[in-house]
Coordinates of C-alpha atoms in Angstrom, one line a residue:
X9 CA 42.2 37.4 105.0
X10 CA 43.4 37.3 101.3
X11 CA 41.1 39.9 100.6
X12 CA 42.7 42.4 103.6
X13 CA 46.2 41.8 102.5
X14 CA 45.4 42.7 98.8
X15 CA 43.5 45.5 100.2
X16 CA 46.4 46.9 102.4
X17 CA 49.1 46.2 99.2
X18 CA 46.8 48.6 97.1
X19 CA 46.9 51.3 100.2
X20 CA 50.5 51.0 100.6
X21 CA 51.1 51.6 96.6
X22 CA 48.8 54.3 96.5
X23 CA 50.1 56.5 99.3
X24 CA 54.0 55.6 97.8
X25 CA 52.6 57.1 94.4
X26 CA 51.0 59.7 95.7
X27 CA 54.6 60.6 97.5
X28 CA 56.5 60.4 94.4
X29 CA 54.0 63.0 93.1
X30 CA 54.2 65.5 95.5
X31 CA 57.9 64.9 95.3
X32 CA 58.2 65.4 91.9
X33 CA 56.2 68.4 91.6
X34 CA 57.8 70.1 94.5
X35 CA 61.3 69.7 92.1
X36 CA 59.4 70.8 89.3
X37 CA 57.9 73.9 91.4
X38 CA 61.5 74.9 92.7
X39 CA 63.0 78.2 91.3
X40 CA 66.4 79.5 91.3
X41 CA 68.0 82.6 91.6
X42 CA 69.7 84.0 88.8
X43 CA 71.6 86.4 87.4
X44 CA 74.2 88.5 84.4
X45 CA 77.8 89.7 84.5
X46 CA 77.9 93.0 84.8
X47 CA 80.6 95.2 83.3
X48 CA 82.0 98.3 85.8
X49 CA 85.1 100.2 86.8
X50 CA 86.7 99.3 90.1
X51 CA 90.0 98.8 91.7
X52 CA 91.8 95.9 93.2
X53 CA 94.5 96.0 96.0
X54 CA 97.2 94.3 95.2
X55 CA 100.0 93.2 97.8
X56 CA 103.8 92.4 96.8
X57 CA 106.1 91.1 100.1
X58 CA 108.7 94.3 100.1
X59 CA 112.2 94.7 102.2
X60 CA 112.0 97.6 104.2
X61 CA 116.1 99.6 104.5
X62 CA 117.0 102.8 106.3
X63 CA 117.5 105.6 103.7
X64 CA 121.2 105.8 104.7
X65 CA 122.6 102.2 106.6
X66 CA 126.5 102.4 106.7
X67 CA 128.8 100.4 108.3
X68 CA 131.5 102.4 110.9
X69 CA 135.0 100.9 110.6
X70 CA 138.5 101.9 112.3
X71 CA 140.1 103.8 109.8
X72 CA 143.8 103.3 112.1
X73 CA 145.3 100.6 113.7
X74 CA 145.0 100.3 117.4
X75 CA 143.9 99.7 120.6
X76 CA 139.6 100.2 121.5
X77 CA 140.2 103.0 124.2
X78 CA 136.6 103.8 125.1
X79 CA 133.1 103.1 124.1
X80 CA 131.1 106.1 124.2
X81 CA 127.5 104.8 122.7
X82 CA 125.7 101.6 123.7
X83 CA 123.5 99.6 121.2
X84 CA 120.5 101.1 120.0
X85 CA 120.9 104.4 120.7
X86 CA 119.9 107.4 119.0
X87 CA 123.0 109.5 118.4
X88 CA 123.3 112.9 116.7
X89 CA 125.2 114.3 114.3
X90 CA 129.2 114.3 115.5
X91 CA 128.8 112.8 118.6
X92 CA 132.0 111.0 119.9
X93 CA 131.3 107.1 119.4
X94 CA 134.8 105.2 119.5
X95 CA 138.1 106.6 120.3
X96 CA 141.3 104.8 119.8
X97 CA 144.6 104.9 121.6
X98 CA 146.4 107.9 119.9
X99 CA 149.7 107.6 121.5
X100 CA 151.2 106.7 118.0
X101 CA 149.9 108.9 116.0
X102 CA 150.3 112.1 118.6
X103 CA 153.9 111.5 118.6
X104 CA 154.3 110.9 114.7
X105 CA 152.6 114.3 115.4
X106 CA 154.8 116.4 117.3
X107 CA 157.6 114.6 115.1
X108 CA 156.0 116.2 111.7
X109 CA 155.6 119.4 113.3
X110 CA 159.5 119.7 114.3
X111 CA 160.5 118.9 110.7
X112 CA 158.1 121.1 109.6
X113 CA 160.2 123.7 112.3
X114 CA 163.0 122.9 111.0
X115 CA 162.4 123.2 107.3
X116 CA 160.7 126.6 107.5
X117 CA 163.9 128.2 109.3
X118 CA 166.2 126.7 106.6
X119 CA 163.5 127.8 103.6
X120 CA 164.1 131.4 105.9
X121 CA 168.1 131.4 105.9
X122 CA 167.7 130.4 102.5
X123 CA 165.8 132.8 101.3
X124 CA 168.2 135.6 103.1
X125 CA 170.9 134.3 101.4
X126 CA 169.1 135.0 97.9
X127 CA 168.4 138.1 98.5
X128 CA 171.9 138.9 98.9
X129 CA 172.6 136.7 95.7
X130 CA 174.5 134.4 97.9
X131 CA 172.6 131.6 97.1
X132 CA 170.9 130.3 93.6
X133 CA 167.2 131.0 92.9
X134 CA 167.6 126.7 92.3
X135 CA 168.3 126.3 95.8
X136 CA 165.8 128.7 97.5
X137 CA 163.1 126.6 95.6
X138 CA 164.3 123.3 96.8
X139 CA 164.2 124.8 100.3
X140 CA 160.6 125.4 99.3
X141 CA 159.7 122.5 98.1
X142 CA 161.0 121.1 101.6
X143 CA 159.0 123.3 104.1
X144 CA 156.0 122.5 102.0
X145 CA 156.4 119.0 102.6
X146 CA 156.6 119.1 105.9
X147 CA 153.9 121.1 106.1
X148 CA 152.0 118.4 104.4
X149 CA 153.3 115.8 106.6
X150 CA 151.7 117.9 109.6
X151 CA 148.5 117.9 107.6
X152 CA 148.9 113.7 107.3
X153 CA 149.4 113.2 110.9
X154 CA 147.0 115.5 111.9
X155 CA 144.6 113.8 110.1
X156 CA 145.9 109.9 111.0
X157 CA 145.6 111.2 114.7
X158 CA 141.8 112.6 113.5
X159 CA 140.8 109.3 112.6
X160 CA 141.4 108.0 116.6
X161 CA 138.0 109.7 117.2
X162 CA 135.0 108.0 115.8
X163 CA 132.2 110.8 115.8
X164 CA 128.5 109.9 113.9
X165 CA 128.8 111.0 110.8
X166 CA 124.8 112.1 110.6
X167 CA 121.8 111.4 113.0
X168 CA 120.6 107.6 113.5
X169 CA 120.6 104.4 115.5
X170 CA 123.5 102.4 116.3
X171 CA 123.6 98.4 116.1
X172 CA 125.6 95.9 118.0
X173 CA 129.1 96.5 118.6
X174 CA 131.6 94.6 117.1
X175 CA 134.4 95.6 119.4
X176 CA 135.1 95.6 123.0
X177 CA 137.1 98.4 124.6
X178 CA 140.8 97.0 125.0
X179 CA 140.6 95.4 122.3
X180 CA 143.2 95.4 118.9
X181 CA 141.8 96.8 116.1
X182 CA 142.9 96.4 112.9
X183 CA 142.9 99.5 110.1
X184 CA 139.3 98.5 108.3
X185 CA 137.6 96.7 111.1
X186 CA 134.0 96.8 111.6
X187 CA 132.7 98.4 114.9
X188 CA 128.9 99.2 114.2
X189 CA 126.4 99.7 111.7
X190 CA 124.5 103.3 111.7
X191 CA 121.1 103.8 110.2
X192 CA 119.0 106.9 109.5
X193 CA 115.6 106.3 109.9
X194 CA 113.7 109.6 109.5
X195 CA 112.6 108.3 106.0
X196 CA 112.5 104.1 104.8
X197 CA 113.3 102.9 101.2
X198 CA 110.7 100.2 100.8
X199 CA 111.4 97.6 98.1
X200 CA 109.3 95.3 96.0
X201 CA 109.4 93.1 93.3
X202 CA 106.5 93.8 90.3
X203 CA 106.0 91.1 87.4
X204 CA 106.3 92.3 83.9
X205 CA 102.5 92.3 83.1
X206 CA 102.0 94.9 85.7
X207 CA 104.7 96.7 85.5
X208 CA 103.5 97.6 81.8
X209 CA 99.7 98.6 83.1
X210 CA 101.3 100.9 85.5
X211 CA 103.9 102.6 83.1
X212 CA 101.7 103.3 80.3
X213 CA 98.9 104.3 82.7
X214 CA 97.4 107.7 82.2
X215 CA 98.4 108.3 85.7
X216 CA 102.4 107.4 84.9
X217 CA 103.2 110.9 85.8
X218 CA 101.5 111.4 88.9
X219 CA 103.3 109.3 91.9
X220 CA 101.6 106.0 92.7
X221 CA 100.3 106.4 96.3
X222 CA 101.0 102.9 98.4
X223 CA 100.1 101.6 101.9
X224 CA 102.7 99.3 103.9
X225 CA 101.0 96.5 106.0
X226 CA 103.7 95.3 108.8
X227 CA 104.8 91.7 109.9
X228 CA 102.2 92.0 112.4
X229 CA 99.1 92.3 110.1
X230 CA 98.8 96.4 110.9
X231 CA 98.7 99.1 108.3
X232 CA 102.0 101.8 108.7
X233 CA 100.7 105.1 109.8
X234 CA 102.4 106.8 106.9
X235 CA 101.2 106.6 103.0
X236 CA 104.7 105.8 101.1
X237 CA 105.5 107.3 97.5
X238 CA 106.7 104.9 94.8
X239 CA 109.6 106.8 93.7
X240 CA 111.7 105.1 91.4
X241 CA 111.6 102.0 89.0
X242 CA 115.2 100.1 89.1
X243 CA 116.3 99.9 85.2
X244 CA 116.7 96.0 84.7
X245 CA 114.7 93.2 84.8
X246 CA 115.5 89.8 86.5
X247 CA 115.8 87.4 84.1
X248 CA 115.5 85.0 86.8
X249 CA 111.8 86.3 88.3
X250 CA 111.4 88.2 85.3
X251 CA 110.3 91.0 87.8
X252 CA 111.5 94.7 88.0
X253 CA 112.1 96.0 91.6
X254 CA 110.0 99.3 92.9
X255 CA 111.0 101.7 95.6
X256 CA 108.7 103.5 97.4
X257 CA 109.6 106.6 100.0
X258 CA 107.9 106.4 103.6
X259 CA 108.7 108.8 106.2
X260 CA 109.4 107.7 109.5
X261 CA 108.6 110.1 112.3
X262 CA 108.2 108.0 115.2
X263 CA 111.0 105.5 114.3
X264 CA 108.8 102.8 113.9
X265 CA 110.3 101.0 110.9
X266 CA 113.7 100.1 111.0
X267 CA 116.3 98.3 108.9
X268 CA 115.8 95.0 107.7
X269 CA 111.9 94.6 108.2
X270 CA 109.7 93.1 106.4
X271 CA 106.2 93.8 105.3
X272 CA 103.6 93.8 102.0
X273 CA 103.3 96.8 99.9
X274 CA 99.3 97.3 99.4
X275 CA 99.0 99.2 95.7
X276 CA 95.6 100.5 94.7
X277 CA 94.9 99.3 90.7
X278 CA 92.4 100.8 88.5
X279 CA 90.3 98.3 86.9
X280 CA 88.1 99.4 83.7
X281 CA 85.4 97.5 82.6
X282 CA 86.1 94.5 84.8
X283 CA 83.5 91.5 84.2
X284 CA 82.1 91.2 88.1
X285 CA 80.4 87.8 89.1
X286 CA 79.7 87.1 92.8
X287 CA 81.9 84.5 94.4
X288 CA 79.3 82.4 95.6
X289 CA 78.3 81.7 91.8
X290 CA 81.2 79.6 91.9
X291 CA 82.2 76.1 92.7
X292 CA 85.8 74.5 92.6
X293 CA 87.0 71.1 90.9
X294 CA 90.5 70.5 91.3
X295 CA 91.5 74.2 91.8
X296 CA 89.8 75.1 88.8
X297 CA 86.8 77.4 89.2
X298 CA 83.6 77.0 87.5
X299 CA 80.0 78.6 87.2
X300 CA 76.6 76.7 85.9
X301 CA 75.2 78.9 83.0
X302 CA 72.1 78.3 82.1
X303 CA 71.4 78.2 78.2
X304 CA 68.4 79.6 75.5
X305 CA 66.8 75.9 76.5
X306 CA 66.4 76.3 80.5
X307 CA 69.2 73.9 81.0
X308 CA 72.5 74.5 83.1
X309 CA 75.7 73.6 81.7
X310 CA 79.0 73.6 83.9
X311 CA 81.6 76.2 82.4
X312 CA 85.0 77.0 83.7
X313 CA 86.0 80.4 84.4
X314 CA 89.3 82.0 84.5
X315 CA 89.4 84.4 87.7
X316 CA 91.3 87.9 87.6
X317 CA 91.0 89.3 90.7
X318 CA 89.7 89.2 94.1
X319 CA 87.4 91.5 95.5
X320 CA 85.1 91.8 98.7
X321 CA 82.6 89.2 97.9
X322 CA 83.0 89.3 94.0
X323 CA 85.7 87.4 91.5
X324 CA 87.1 89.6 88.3
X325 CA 86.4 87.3 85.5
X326 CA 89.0 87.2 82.7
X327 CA 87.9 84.4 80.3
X328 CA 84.5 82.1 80.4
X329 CA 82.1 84.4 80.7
X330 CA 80.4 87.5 79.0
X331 CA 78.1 90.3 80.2
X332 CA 74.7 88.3 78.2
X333 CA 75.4 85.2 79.6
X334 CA 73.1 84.2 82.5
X335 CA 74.7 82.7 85.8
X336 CA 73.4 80.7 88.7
X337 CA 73.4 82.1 91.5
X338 CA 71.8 80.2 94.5
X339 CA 71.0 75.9 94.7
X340 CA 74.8 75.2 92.8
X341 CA 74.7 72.0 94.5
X342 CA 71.1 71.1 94.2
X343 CA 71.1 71.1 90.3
X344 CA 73.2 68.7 87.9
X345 CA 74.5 69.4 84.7
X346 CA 72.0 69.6 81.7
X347 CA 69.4 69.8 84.3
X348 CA 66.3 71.8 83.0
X349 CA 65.4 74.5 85.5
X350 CA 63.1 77.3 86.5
X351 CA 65.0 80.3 87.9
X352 CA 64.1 83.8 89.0
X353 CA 66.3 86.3 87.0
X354 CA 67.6 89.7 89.3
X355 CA 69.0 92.2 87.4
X356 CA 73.1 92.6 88.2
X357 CA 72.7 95.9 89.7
X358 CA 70.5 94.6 92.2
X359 CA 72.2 91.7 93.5
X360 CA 76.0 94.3 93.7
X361 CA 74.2 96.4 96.2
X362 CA 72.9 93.0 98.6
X363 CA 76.7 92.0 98.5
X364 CA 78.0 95.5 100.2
X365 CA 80.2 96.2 97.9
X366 CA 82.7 99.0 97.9
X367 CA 83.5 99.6 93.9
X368 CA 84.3 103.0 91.7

């Protein structure tokens, strides 16, 4: 019996050995994939949150006291160019009027008589000029009231969409007070904010004379059916942000955009000789990124990278890593730091065109 059990220990130790073996040389057989940097021109998108305003958004007041007579527009509607919108009681001003125009009557016959009356020398040239100077003034107080009386008919001052009314007809305006808000919105004035880092790349760009072609993506996760022209630069910083504000030109056939959205401006960036490693080279630790690089020994060593840029399947590396240095690529969590390894080394080119990437 002693002789079975010593028998069955010696089995049991030789097929636990023989494991270990197999296991061991099935580590040591293991190969990884492996790969360089490679240097090569592309272009990023880059997105900035924009305000999107009508290219003219003005504010309609009363320009007289008086009572809202009628309403003539609703809200929202398209109006055109000098179509009646408000009108407002002219009772007043009619009869300050007809009031001008009789003193204006008046003072032309008496500039007349007077002017008889120098002829025949009756009368001093001193006095046919103050009887001038009168008509004329009434004539200018018919120009006033005409005008006052004018201002009782609210017509759209160029084509666009109304807002809400402020006012109710009947009700007591005072001289100054807000009845709508009109916007033209056959062409948008899309703002955004752009830090000062990137603001200098695109002004001393070799492109800084041609106009920067942009894309607007809508609250709703949908491209604009319209390319938009950055047009301007505003001429101050904010020390705040320490951002400068852009202004790119959309046109607006369909009246799709309207005042007040908001969106992201997409801007297409050049990027020359970007360092391009895939993104599943890389692991995170604490929302740092890091790659294993494996050294003139075999060995892997953990090294942090700095990341750039985003593209389709690839990071933009900006510190940690050079084009020589070699990077791995597959089994990230299989292998430990200072771990000796066998890999299989694919040339960069190879491994871009297995990613599908889009790059110029």
């Amino acid at each position: 019996m002693r002789k079975v059990t010593i028998f069955l220990g010696m089995l049991v130790l030789l097929c636990y050995t023989s494991c270990e073996s197999k296991k061991h040389e099935k580590k040591d057989e293991a190969k990884y994939l492996v790969s360089s940097p490679i240097l090569k021109d592309t272009s990023i998108t880059k997105d900035y949150v924009c305000q999107i305003h009508s290219i003219r958004h003005i504010e309609l007041r009363a320009l007289e006291k008086g009572y809202l007579q009628h309403i003539y527009v609703d809200e929202g509607q398209y109006v055109k160019k000098g179509q009646h919108m408000f009108h407002i009681m002219p009772n007043v001003y009619q009869a300050d009027l007809q009031k001008a125009k009789a003193e204006a009557e008046v003072a032309e016959i008496e500039y007349k008589n007077t002017q008889l009356l120098a002829d025949g020398n009756v009368v001093s040239s001193n006095e046919l000029a103050m009887a001038k100077a009168e008509f004329d003034r009434a004539k200018a107080e018919v120009s006033l009231a005409e005008t006052h009386l004018g201002f009782t008919d609210i017509r759209a001052p160029f084509d666009g969409i109304m807002d809400h009314l402020e006012a109710r007809e009947g009700s007591l305006l005072d001289e100054g007070e807000l009845l709508t808000t009109l916007s033209d919105n056959s062409k948008m004035w899309v703002y955004f904010n752009v830090p000062e880092a990137e603001y200098l790349d695109y002004i001393t760009s070799a492109k800084k004379d041609k106009k920067q072609e942009v894309e607007l993506l809508m609250a709703n996760n949908k491209k604009f059916n319209q390319p938009g022209i950055v047009e301007t630069i505003e001429g101050e910083f904010n020390n705040e942000t320490g951002n400068i504000a852009f202004r790119a030109t959309f046109d607006n056939p369909d009246r799709i955009l309207r005042h007040g959205e908001t969106g992201s401006i997409l801007m297409t960036v050049p990027l020359k000789n970007a360092l391009l490693i895939p993104q599943k080279a890389t692991f995170e630790v604490l929302d740092k990124k890091y790659v294993f690089v494996i050294d003139k020994d075999d060995k892997v060593s953990q090294r942090e990278v700095k990341i750039g840029a985003e593209l389709q399947h690839l990071f933009v590396v900006e510190k940690g890593l050079s084009k020589d240095d070699k990077v791995l690529l597959e089994g990230i969590r299989m292998v430990k730091n200072g771990e000796k390894i066998h890999y299989v080394f694919e040339k960069p080119d190879k491994i871009l065109k297995s990613l599908d990437l889009y790059a110029e």
